[in-house]
CSV table of C-alpha atoms and ligand atoms in Angstrom, one decimal:
chain,number,residue,atom,x,y,z
A,1,UNK,CA,23.5,-2.1,-10.9
A,2,UNK,CA,20.6,-4.2,-9.6
A,3,UNK,CA,18.1,-5.7,-12.1
A,4,UNK,CA,14.4,-5.8,-11.3
A,5,UNK,CA,11.6,-7.5,-13.3
A,6,UNK,CA,8.1,-6.1,-12.7
A,7,UNK,CA,5.0,-8.0,-13.8
A,8,UNK,CA,1.9,-5.7,-14.1
A,9,UNK,CA,4.2,-2.8,-15.0
A,10,UNK,CA,1.4,-1.0,-16.8
A,11,UNK,CA,-0.8,-0.9,-13.7
A,12,UNK,CA,-1.0,1.8,-11.0
A,13,UNK,CA,1.5,0.2,-8.7
A,14,UNK,CA,3.8,-0.9,-11.6
A,15,UNK,CA,4.1,2.8,-12.6
A,16,UNK,CA,5.0,4.0,-9.2
A,17,UNK,CA,7.4,1.1,-8.5
A,18,UNK,CA,9.2,1.6,-11.9
A,19,UNK,CA,9.7,5.3,-11.1
A,20,UNK,CA,11.1,4.4,-7.7
A,21,UNK,CA,13.5,1.7,-8.9
A,22,UNK,CA,14.8,3.8,-11.7
A,23,UNK,CA,15.5,6.6,-9.3
A,24,UNK,CA,17.4,4.1,-7.2
A,25,UNK,CA,19.6,3.2,-10.2
A,26,UNK,CA,18.0,-0.2,-11.1
A,27,UNK,CA,17.8,-1.6,-14.5
A,28,UNK,CA,14.0,-2.2,-14.8
A,29,UNK,CA,12.4,-4.8,-17.0
A,30,UNK,CA,8.6,-4.8,-17.2
A,31,UNK,CA,6.1,-7.4,-18.5
A,32,UNK,CA,3.2,-5.9,-20.5
A,33,UNK,CA,0.3,-7.7,-22.1
A,34,UNK,CA,-0.4,-7.4,-25.8
A,35,UNK,CA,-3.6,-5.4,-26.2
A,36,UNK,CA,-5.4,-4.0,-29.3
A,37,UNK,CA,-5.2,-0.5,-27.8
A,38,UNK,CA,-2.3,1.2,-25.9
A,39,UNK,CA,-2.0,0.1,-22.3
A,40,UNK,CA,1.2,1.9,-21.4
A,41,UNK,CA,-0.3,5.4,-20.6
A,42,UNK,CA,0.9,5.2,-17.0
A,43,UNK,CA,4.5,4.5,-17.9
A,44,UNK,CA,5.0,6.4,-21.2
A,45,UNK,CA,7.0,9.1,-19.5
A,46,UNK,CA,9.5,6.4,-18.5
A,47,UNK,CA,9.8,4.8,-21.9
A,48,UNK,CA,13.1,4.8,-23.6
A,49,UNK,CA,13.7,3.9,-27.2
A,50,UNK,CA,15.2,0.4,-27.4
A,51,UNK,CA,17.9,1.8,-29.7
A,52,UNK,CA,19.1,4.1,-26.9
A,53,UNK,CA,22.4,2.8,-25.5
A,54,UNK,CA,22.0,1.4,-22.0
A,55,UNK,CA,18.2,1.9,-21.9
A,56,UNK,CA,17.4,1.2,-18.2
A,57,UNK,CA,13.7,0.7,-18.7
A,58,UNK,CA,12.8,-2.2,-21.0
A,59,UNK,CA,9.4,-3.7,-21.7
A,60,UNK,CA,8.7,-7.3,-22.8
A,61,UNK,CA,5.4,-8.8,-24.0
A,62,UNK,CA,4.2,-11.5,-21.6
A,63,UNK,CA,1.3,-12.9,-19.6
A,64,UNK,CA,1.1,-14.7,-16.3
A,65,UNK,CA,-1.0,-17.5,-18.0
A,66,UNK,CA,2.0,-18.5,-20.2
A,67,UNK,CA,4.8,-20.4,-18.4
A,68,UNK,CA,7.2,-20.6,-21.3
A,69,UNK,CA,7.0,-16.9,-21.8
A,70,UNK,CA,7.8,-16.3,-18.1
A,71,UNK,CA,10.7,-18.7,-18.2
A,72,UNK,CA,12.2,-17.1,-21.3
A,73,UNK,CA,11.9,-13.5,-19.9
A,74,UNK,CA,13.4,-14.5,-16.5
A,75,UNK,CA,16.2,-16.3,-18.3
A,76,UNK,CA,16.9,-13.3,-20.6
A,77,UNK,CA,16.7,-10.6,-17.9
A,78,UNK,CA,18.3,-12.4,-15.0
A,79,UNK,CA,16.6,-10.3,-12.3
A,80,UNK,CA,17.9,-9.9,-8.8
A,81,UNK,CA,14.3,-8.9,-7.7
A,82,UNK,CA,10.9,-9.9,-9.2
A,83,UNK,CA,7.9,-7.8,-8.2
A,84,UNK,CA,4.8,-9.8,-9.1
A,85,UNK,CA,2.1,-7.1,-9.4
A,86,UNK,CA,0.2,-8.6,-12.4
A,87,UNK,CA,-3.3,-9.6,-11.6
A,88,UNK,CA,-6.9,-9.4,-12.6
A,89,UNK,CA,-7.3,-7.0,-9.7
A,90,UNK,CA,-11.0,-6.1,-9.7
A,91,UNK,CA,-12.9,-7.9,-7.0
A,92,UNK,CA,-16.4,-7.4,-8.5
A,93,UNK,CA,-15.1,-8.5,-12.0
A,94,UNK,CA,-13.6,-11.7,-10.4
A,95,UNK,CA,-17.2,-12.9,-9.7
A,96,UNK,CA,-17.8,-12.7,-13.5
A,97,UNK,CA,-14.4,-14.2,-14.6
A,98,UNK,CA,-13.6,-16.6,-11.7
A,99,UNK,CA,-11.7,-19.2,-13.7
A,100,UNK,CA,-9.5,-16.6,-15.5
A,101,UNK,CA,-8.9,-14.9,-12.1
A,102,UNK,CA,-7.8,-18.1,-10.5
A,103,UNK,CA,-5.5,-18.9,-13.4
A,104,UNK,CA,-3.7,-15.5,-13.4
A,105,UNK,CA,-3.8,-14.4,-9.8
A,106,UNK,CA,-3.3,-17.9,-8.3
A,107,UNK,CA,-1.6,-20.3,-10.7
A,108,UNK,CA,0.3,-17.4,-12.3
A,109,UNK,CA,2.3,-17.0,-9.1
A,110,UNK,CA,3.1,-20.7,-9.1
A,111,UNK,CA,4.3,-20.4,-12.7
A,112,UNK,CA,6.6,-17.5,-11.7
A,113,UNK,CA,8.1,-19.4,-8.7
A,114,UNK,CA,8.6,-22.6,-10.8
A,115,UNK,CA,10.3,-20.6,-13.5
A,116,UNK,CA,12.9,-19.3,-11.0
A,117,UNK,CA,13.4,-22.7,-9.6
A,118,UNK,CA,13.7,-24.4,-13.0
A,119,UNK,CA,16.3,-21.8,-14.1
A,120,UNK,CA,18.2,-22.5,-10.9
A,121,UNK,CA,18.0,-18.9,-9.8
A,122,UNK,CA,16.6,-19.5,-6.3
A,123,UNK,CA,19.7,-18.2,-4.7
A,124,UNK,CA,19.9,-15.1,-6.9
A,125,UNK,CA,16.3,-13.9,-7.3
A,126,UNK,CA,14.1,-12.4,-4.6
A,127,UNK,CA,10.4,-12.4,-5.2
A,128,UNK,CA,7.7,-9.9,-4.0
A,129,UNK,CA,4.1,-11.1,-4.2
A,130,UNK,CA,1.3,-8.5,-4.2
A,131,UNK,CA,-0.9,-10.0,-1.6
A,132,UNK,CA,-3.9,-8.2,-0.3
A,133,UNK,CA,-6.1,-7.2,2.6
A,134,UNK,CA,-9.0,-8.8,0.7
A,135,UNK,CA,-7.6,-12.0,2.2
A,136,UNK,CA,-9.1,-11.0,5.5
A,137,UNK,CA,-12.6,-10.9,4.0
A,138,UNK,CA,-15.1,-11.1,6.9
A,139,UNK,CA,-13.7,-8.8,9.6
A,140,UNK,CA,-12.4,-11.3,12.1
A,141,UNK,CA,-10.3,-8.9,14.1
A,142,UNK,CA,-9.8,-5.2,14.2
A,143,UNK,CA,-7.3,-4.0,13.2
A,144,UNK,CA,-5.9,-6.8,10.9
A,145,UNK,CA,-2.3,-7.8,11.1
A,146,UNK,CA,0.0,-10.6,9.9
A,147,UNK,CA,-1.5,-13.0,12.5
A,148,UNK,CA,-5.2,-12.3,11.7
A,149,UNK,CA,-6.9,-15.4,10.1
A,150,UNK,CA,-8.0,-15.1,6.5
A,151,UNK,CA,-11.6,-15.6,5.2
A,152,UNK,CA,-11.6,-14.7,1.5
A,153,UNK,CA,-15.0,-13.5,0.1
A,154,UNK,CA,-14.4,-13.4,-3.6
A,155,UNK,CA,-12.9,-15.5,-6.4
A,156,UNK,CA,-10.2,-12.8,-6.5
A,157,UNK,CA,-9.4,-13.2,-2.8
A,158,UNK,CA,-9.5,-17.0,-3.0
A,159,UNK,CA,-7.0,-16.9,-5.9
A,160,UNK,CA,-4.8,-14.5,-3.9
A,161,UNK,CA,-4.9,-16.9,-0.9
A,162,UNK,CA,-3.5,-19.7,-3.1
A,163,UNK,CA,-0.8,-17.3,-4.2
A,164,UNK,CA,0.0,-16.2,-0.6
A,165,UNK,CA,0.5,-19.8,0.7
A,166,UNK,CA,2.4,-20.8,-2.4
A,167,UNK,CA,4.9,-18.0,-1.7
A,168,UNK,CA,5.3,-19.3,1.9
A,169,UNK,CA,5.6,-22.9,0.7
A,170,UNK,CA,8.4,-22.1,-1.8
A,171,UNK,CA,10.2,-20.1,0.9
A,172,UNK,CA,10.1,-23.1,3.3
A,173,UNK,CA,10.6,-25.9,0.8
A,174,UNK,CA,13.3,-24.4,-1.4
A,175,UNK,CA,14.8,-21.6,0.8
A,176,UNK,CA,13.7,-19.0,-1.7
A,177,UNK,CA,13.6,-15.3,-0.8
A,178,UNK,CA,9.9,-15.0,-1.4
A,179,UNK,CA,7.8,-12.4,0.5
A,180,UNK,CA,4.2,-11.3,0.7
A,181,UNK,CA,3.2,-7.7,1.0
A,182,UNK,CA,-0.4,-7.8,2.5
A,183,UNK,CA,-1.4,-4.4,1.2
A,184,UNK,CA,-4.5,-2.5,2.1
A,185,UNK,CA,-6.2,-0.3,-0.5
A,186,UNK,CA,-3.9,2.3,-2.1
A,187,UNK,CA,-5.0,5.0,-4.5
A,188,UNK,CA,-3.6,7.8,-6.6
A,189,UNK,CA,-4.4,9.8,-9.7
A,190,UNK,CA,-3.2,6.7,-11.6
A,191,UNK,CA,-5.8,4.4,-10.0
A,192,UNK,CA,-7.9,2.3,-12.4
A,193,UNK,CA,-11.1,4.1,-13.4
A,194,UNK,CA,-13.5,1.5,-12.1
A,195,UNK,CA,-12.2,1.2,-8.5
A,196,UNK,CA,-14.5,3.2,-6.2
A,197,UNK,CA,-12.1,6.1,-5.3
A,198,UNK,CA,-11.2,7.0,-8.9
A,199,UNK,CA,-14.8,6.4,-10.1
A,200,UNK,CA,-15.9,9.0,-7.5
A,201,UNK,CA,-13.2,11.6,-8.2
A,202,UNK,CA,-13.7,11.3,-12.0
A,203,UNK,CA,-17.5,11.7,-11.5
A,204,UNK,CA,-17.1,14.6,-9.2
A,205,UNK,CA,-14.9,16.4,-11.7
A,206,UNK,CA,-17.4,15.6,-14.6
A,207,UNK,CA,-20.4,16.8,-12.5
A,208,UNK,CA,-18.6,20.0,-11.6
A,209,UNK,CA,-17.7,20.6,-15.3
A,210,UNK,CA,-21.3,20.0,-16.3
A,211,UNK,CA,-20.5,16.9,-18.3
A,212,UNK,CA,-22.3,14.3,-16.1
A,213,UNK,CA,-25.4,14.6,-13.9
A,214,UNK,CA,-25.2,11.7,-11.4
A,215,UNK,CA,-22.8,9.2,-9.9
A,216,UNK,CA,-24.2,5.7,-9.5
A,217,UNK,CA,-22.6,3.7,-6.6
A,218,UNK,CA,-23.1,0.4,-4.7
A,219,UNK,CA,-22.4,-0.1,-1.0
A,220,UNK,CA,-21.8,3.2,0.6
A,221,UNK,CA,-21.3,1.6,4.1
A,222,UNK,CA,-18.2,-0.4,3.1
A,223,UNK,CA,-15.1,0.8,5.0
A,224,UNK,CA,-11.6,0.8,3.6
A,225,UNK,CA,-8.1,1.7,4.9
A,226,UNK,CA,-7.0,3.9,2.0
A,227,UNK,CA,-3.4,5.0,1.5
A,228,UNK,CA,-1.3,6.5,-1.3
A,229,UNK,CA,0.2,4.1,-3.9
A,230,UNK,CA,3.5,5.9,-3.9
A,231,UNK,CA,4.0,5.1,-0.2
A,232,UNK,CA,3.1,1.5,-0.9
A,233,UNK,CA,5.6,1.1,-3.7
A,234,UNK,CA,8.3,2.2,-1.3
A,235,UNK,CA,7.1,-0.4,1.1
A,236,UNK,CA,7.3,-3.2,-1.5
A,237,UNK,CA,10.9,-2.3,-2.2
A,238,UNK,CA,11.7,-2.3,1.6
A,239,UNK,CA,10.2,-5.7,1.9
A,240,UNK,CA,12.7,-7.1,-0.5
A,241,UNK,CA,15.6,-5.3,1.1
A,242,UNK,CA,14.9,-6.8,4.5
A,243,UNK,CA,17.5,-9.2,5.9
A,244,UNK,CA,15.1,-12.2,5.5
A,245,UNK,CA,12.0,-13.1,3.5
A,246,UNK,CA,8.9,-12.4,5.5
A,247,UNK,CA,5.3,-11.2,5.2
A,248,UNK,CA,4.2,-7.7,6.0
A,249,UNK,CA,1.0,-5.7,6.3
A,250,UNK,CA,1.1,-2.2,4.8
A,251,UNK,CA,-1.8,0.0,5.9
A,252,UNK,CA,-2.6,3.4,7.4
A,253,UNK,CA,-4.6,2.2,10.4
A,254,UNK,CA,-7.5,4.5,9.5
A,255,UNK,CA,-10.7,3.4,8.0
A,256,UNK,CA,-13.3,5.5,6.1
A,257,UNK,CA,-16.7,4.7,4.5
A,258,UNK,CA,-17.3,5.0,0.8
A,259,UNK,CA,-20.0,7.6,1.7
A,260,UNK,CA,-17.4,9.8,3.5
A,261,UNK,CA,-14.9,9.5,0.7
A,262,UNK,CA,-17.6,10.8,-1.8
A,263,UNK,CA,-18.6,13.6,0.6
A,264,UNK,CA,-15.0,14.8,0.9
A,265,UNK,CA,-14.3,14.5,-2.9
A,266,UNK,CA,-17.3,16.8,-3.7
A,267,UNK,CA,-16.1,19.2,-0.9
A,268,UNK,CA,-12.7,19.6,-2.6
A,269,UNK,CA,-14.4,21.4,-5.4
A,270,UNK,CA,-16.7,23.5,-3.1
A,271,UNK,CA,-19.8,21.3,-3.4
A,272,UNK,CA,-21.4,20.3,-0.1
A,273,UNK,CA,-23.5,17.2,-0.2
A,274,UNK,CA,-25.8,15.5,2.4
A,275,UNK,CA,-27.1,12.0,2.4
A,276,UNK,CA,-30.7,11.0,3.0
A,277,UNK,CA,-32.7,7.8,2.8
A,278,UNK,CA,-31.6,4.3,3.5
A,279,UNK,CA,-30.3,1.2,1.7
A,280,UNK,CA,-31.1,1.3,-2.1
A,281,UNK,CA,-33.1,4.5,-1.5
A,282,UNK,CA,-30.2,6.5,-0.1
A,283,UNK,CA,-29.3,9.6,-2.1
A,284,UNK,CA,-26.6,12.2,-2.1
A,285,UNK,CA,-28.0,15.7,-2.5
A,286,UNK,CA,-26.3,19.1,-3.0
A,287,UNK,CA,-26.8,21.2,0.1
A,288,UNK,CA,-24.6,24.2,-0.9
A,289,UNK,CA,-22.2,25.2,-3.7
A,290,UNK,CA,-19.5,27.7,-2.7
A,291,UNK,CA,-17.7,27.7,-6.0
A,292,UNK,CA,-19.3,30.4,-8.1
A,293,UNK,CA,-18.0,28.8,-11.3
A,294,UNK,CA,-20.6,26.0,-11.1
A,295,UNK,CA,-23.8,27.9,-12.0
A,296,UNK,CA,-25.4,24.7,-13.4
A,297,UNK,CA,-25.4,23.1,-9.9
A,298,UNK,CA,-28.2,23.9,-7.4
A,299,UNK,CA,-29.1,23.1,-3.9
A,300,UNK,CA,-31.3,20.0,-3.9
A,301,UNK,CA,-29.8,18.4,-7.0
A,302,UNK,CA,-29.4,14.6,-6.6
A,303,UNK,CA,-25.9,13.7,-7.5
A,304,UNK,CA,-25.5,10.3,-6.0
A,305,UNK,CA,-27.9,7.4,-6.6
A,306,UNK,CA,-27.6,3.8,-5.5
A,307,UNK,CA,-27.4,1.1,-8.2
A,308,UNK,CA,-27.7,-2.4,-6.9
A,309,UNK,CA,-25.7,-3.7,-9.9
A,310,UNK,CA,-22.6,-2.5,-8.0
A,311,UNK,CA,-23.3,-4.6,-5.0
A,312,UNK,CA,-21.2,-7.7,-4.6
A,313,UNK,CA,-22.5,-11.3,-4.0
A,314,UNK,CA,-20.3,-11.4,-0.9
A,315,UNK,CA,-18.9,-8.1,0.5
A,316,UNK,CA,-15.9,-7.2,2.6
A,317,UNK,CA,-17.5,-4.7,5.0
A,318,UNK,CA,-14.5,-3.4,7.0
A,319,UNK,CA,-10.8,-3.3,6.4
A,320,UNK,CA,-8.4,-1.6,8.8
A,321,UNK,CA,-4.8,-2.6,9.0
A,322,UNK,CA,-2.1,-2.6,11.7
A,323,UNK,CA,1.3,-2.0,10.0
A,324,UNK,CA,3.3,-1.9,13.2
A,325,UNK,CA,5.5,-4.8,12.0
A,326,UNK,CA,6.5,-2.9,8.8
A,327,UNK,CA,7.1,0.2,10.9
A,328,UNK,CA,9.3,-1.6,13.4
A,329,UNK,CA,11.2,-3.9,11.0
A,330,UNK,CA,11.3,-1.9,7.8
A,331,UNK,CA,11.0,1.6,9.1
A,332,UNK,CA,8.0,2.0,6.8
A,333,UNK,CA,5.2,4.5,7.4
A,334,UNK,CA,2.6,6.1,5.1
A,335,UNK,CA,3.3,9.8,4.4
A,336,UNK,CA,0.0,10.9,2.8
A,337,UNK,CA,-3.3,11.5,4.7
A,338,UNK,CA,-6.6,10.5,3.1
A,339,UNK,CA,-7.7,14.1,2.7
A,340,UNK,CA,-4.5,14.8,0.8
A,341,UNK,CA,-5.1,11.8,-1.5
A,342,UNK,CA,-8.7,12.8,-2.1
A,343,UNK,CA,-7.7,16.4,-2.9
A,344,UNK,CA,-4.9,15.2,-5.3
A,345,UNK,CA,-7.1,12.8,-7.1
A,346,UNK,CA,-10.1,15.1,-7.4
A,347,UNK,CA,-8.1,18.1,-8.6
A,348,UNK,CA,-6.2,16.0,-11.0
A,349,UNK,CA,-9.4,14.7,-12.5
A,350,UNK,CA,-10.9,18.2,-12.7
A,351,UNK,CA,-7.8,19.5,-14.5
A,352,UNK,CA,-8.0,16.6,-16.9
A,353,UNK,CA,-11.6,17.2,-17.7
A,354,UNK,CA,-11.0,21.0,-18.1
A,355,UNK,CA,-8.2,20.2,-20.6
A,356,UNK,CA,-10.6,17.7,-22.3
A,357,UNK,CA,-8.5,14.7,-21.8
B,1,LIG,P1,-3.9,-2.7,-11.7
B,1,LIG,O1,-3.8,-1.2,-11.9
B,1,LIG,O2,-5.2,-3.3,-12.0
B,1,LIG,O3,-2.7,-3.4,-12.5
B,1,LIG,C1,-2.7,-4.7,-12.8
B,1,LIG,C2,-1.6,-5.0,-13.7
B,1,LIG,O4,-1.6,-6.4,-14.0
B,1,LIG,C3,-1.7,-4.3,-15.1
B,1,LIG,O5,-0.4,-4.0,-15.6
B,1,LIG,C4,-2.4,-5.4,-16.0
B,1,LIG,O6,-2.1,-5.2,-17.4
B,1,LIG,C5,-1.6,-6.6,-15.5
B,1,LIG,N1,-2.2,-7.9,-15.8
B,1,LIG,C6,-3.5,-8.3,-15.7
B,1,LIG,N2,-3.7,-9.5,-16.1
B,1,LIG,C7,-2.5,-10.0,-16.5
B,1,LIG,C8,-2.0,-11.2,-17.1
B,1,LIG,N3,-2.8,-12.2,-17.3
B,1,LIG,N4,-0.7,-11.3,-17.4
B,1,LIG,C9,0.1,-10.2,-17.2
B,1,LIG,N5,-0.2,-9.1,-16.6
B,1,LIG,C10,-1.5,-8.9,-16.3
B,1,LIG,O7,-3.6,-3.1,-10.2
B,1,LIG,P2,-2.7,-2.3,-9.1
B,1,LIG,O8,-3.7,-1.5,-8.3
B,1,LIG,O9,-1.6,-1.7,-9.7
B,1,LIG,O10,-2.3,-3.5,-8.1
B,1,LIG,C11,-1.1,-4.2,-8.3
B,1,LIG,C12,-1.2,-5.6,-7.7
B,1,LIG,O11,-1.4,-5.4,-6.3
B,1,LIG,C13,-2.3,-6.5,-8.1
B,1,LIG,O12,-1.8,-7.8,-8.1
B,1,LIG,C14,-3.4,-6.3,-7.1
B,1,LIG,O13,-4.2,-7.4,-7.0
B,1,LIG,C15,-2.6,-6.1,-5.8
B,1,LIG,N6,-3.1,-5.2,-4.8
B,1,LIG,C16,-3.6,-4.0,-5.1
B,1,LIG,C17,-4.1,-3.2,-4.1
B,1,LIG,C18,-4.5,-1.8,-4.4
B,1,LIG,O14,-5.2,-1.2,-3.5
B,1,LIG,N7,-4.2,-1.2,-5.5
B,1,LIG,C19,-4.1,-3.6,-2.8
B,1,LIG,C20,-3.6,-4.9,-2.5
B,1,LIG,C21,-3.1,-5.7,-3.5
B,1,LIG,P3,-3.1,-4.2,-18.2
B,1,LIG,O15,-2.6,-2.8,-17.9
B,1,LIG,O16,-2.8,-4.7,-19.6
B,1,LIG,O17,-4.5,-4.4,-17.8
B,2,LIG,N1,-15.7,-0.6,-7.6
B,2,LIG,C1,-16.7,-0.1,-7.0
B,2,LIG,N2,-17.7,0.6,-7.7
B,2,LIG,N3,-16.8,-0.3,-5.7
B,2,LIG,C2,-17.9,0.2,-5.0
B,2,LIG,C3,-18.9,1.0,-5.7
B,2,LIG,C4,-18.8,1.1,-7.1
B,2,LIG,O1,-19.6,1.7,-7.8
B,2,LIG,N4,-19.8,1.4,-4.8
B,2,LIG,C5,-19.4,0.9,-3.6
B,2,LIG,N5,-18.3,0.2,-3.7
B,2,LIG,C6,-17.6,-0.4,-2.6
B,2,LIG,C7,-17.2,-1.9,-2.9
B,2,LIG,O2,-18.4,-2.7,-2.7
B,2,LIG,C8,-16.1,-2.1,-1.9
B,2,LIG,O3,-16.7,-2.4,-0.7
B,2,LIG,C9,-15.4,-0.7,-1.8
B,2,LIG,O4,-16.3,0.2,-2.5
B,2,LIG,C10,-14.1,-0.7,-2.5
B,2,LIG,O5,-14.2,-1.2,-3.8
B,2,LIG,P1,-13.0,-1.1,-4.9
B,2,LIG,O6,-12.5,0.3,-5.0
B,2,LIG,O7,-13.5,-1.8,-6.1
B,2,LIG,O8,-11.8,-1.9,-4.2
B,2,LIG,P2,-11.8,-3.3,-3.4
B,2,LIG,O9,-11.6,-2.9,-1.9
B,2,LIG,O10,-12.8,-4.2,-3.7
B,2,LIG,O11,-10.4,-3.9,-3.9
B,2,LIG,C11,-9.2,-3.1,-4.1
B,2,LIG,O12,-8.4,-3.2,-2.9
B,2,LIG,C12,-8.0,-4.5,-2.6
B,2,LIG,C13,-7.2,-4.4,-1.3
B,2,LIG,O13,-8.0,-4.4,-0.2
B,2,LIG,C14,-8.5,-3.6,-5.3
B,2,LIG,O14,-7.4,-2.8,-5.6
B,2,LIG,C15,-7.9,-5.0,-5.1
B,2,LIG,O15,-7.1,-5.4,-6.2
B,2,LIG,C16,-7.1,-5.0,-3.8
B,2,LIG,O16,-6.6,-6.3,-3.5
């Protein structure tokens, strides 16, 4: 039985990866942060009472800002594979908490690598680092692949750049099996509620259910390469099963604007919207409602308004990835289309709101 340690186990990707590794027969250890309210909603269904014999999913309190804690957990759990998913992962929030973001997303990775080295586990333990398409920043080449230069545009991306190179440095300096997955945006019904996709699908559900009037958004022109988190968890695992440590882009190769994502999400529930106006004056207006359940919605209702507070000091305008290396060397390919993802997320949020969750 292989043993995996997942940092960031309570996040979107942590939940999908835990499910995947448990299905593959791994003993899975996860690091969760202490918080004053429950933060394990995404993994509660996997939880096993510690008193159960041979519980194969075990949680440990920890934090990437605490070296001694990481050393102790790694020593106790003796992982064959570490998946470092923990991060302050919100780009906009990183402008407000830059020092914390650098500490956790950048130095945190160094702490993890040093812990493995100090414990003399460099030959035993493989490490996956959650690198990101945000590293590309300003769109320097289209599409972006493993050879495209980086130009980070946020404290988050700068911290992740430090982490990316630290992984490569430890691979070269100490022969560690340390790999970067440069993942483009991936979404799901488990996506954090302040990322734009989930913010949109939750608002569409609330507007349809008569519980919210408007959705306030920032830059509608931003383009993202959106895939499904479940597919990307499979890719993370494949990266660590590869014959040698290396860096891989995971992406769909298709890019879509935030505006189009919102249009499609409303359409899932039978609400057609059209956009008019420009810049901060752009609005999303209902042009037709085919679902007869929604009697409170009328043609002409304004349901999307721009709020400049959601603009970023420096924006990443266009992301579109070329995952041909992962396809060629890992046999990895995304299986969900964006319209399937939008339908899954919107229907899920509508069902939740109808059940009053
Ligand atoms: P997420 O839902 O925000 O989850 C982040 C996880 O990190 C949560 O479990 C969070 O704990 C934990 N965490 C935050 N700060 C921590 C700290 N100081 N110490 C320990 N744990 C901490 O993010 P995600 O979407 O699953 O993404 C997983 C990783 O992939 C992140 O590193 C992200 O930057 C990277 N990434 C994501 C995408 C994407 O599109 N999703 C794309 C590229 C890269 P709480 O639950 O307690 O907050
Ligand atoms: N969050 C948010 N909220 N974003 C908005 C909004 C809004 O109201 N309105 C427009 N946007 C735009 C943002 O300006 C950005 O261009 C785009 O929507 C996507 O924003 P997010 O969903 O917050 O994701 P992100 O692309 O900044 O970052 C995500 O993907 C990265 C990989 O490229 C995160 O998951 C990062 O952790 C990840 O590394």
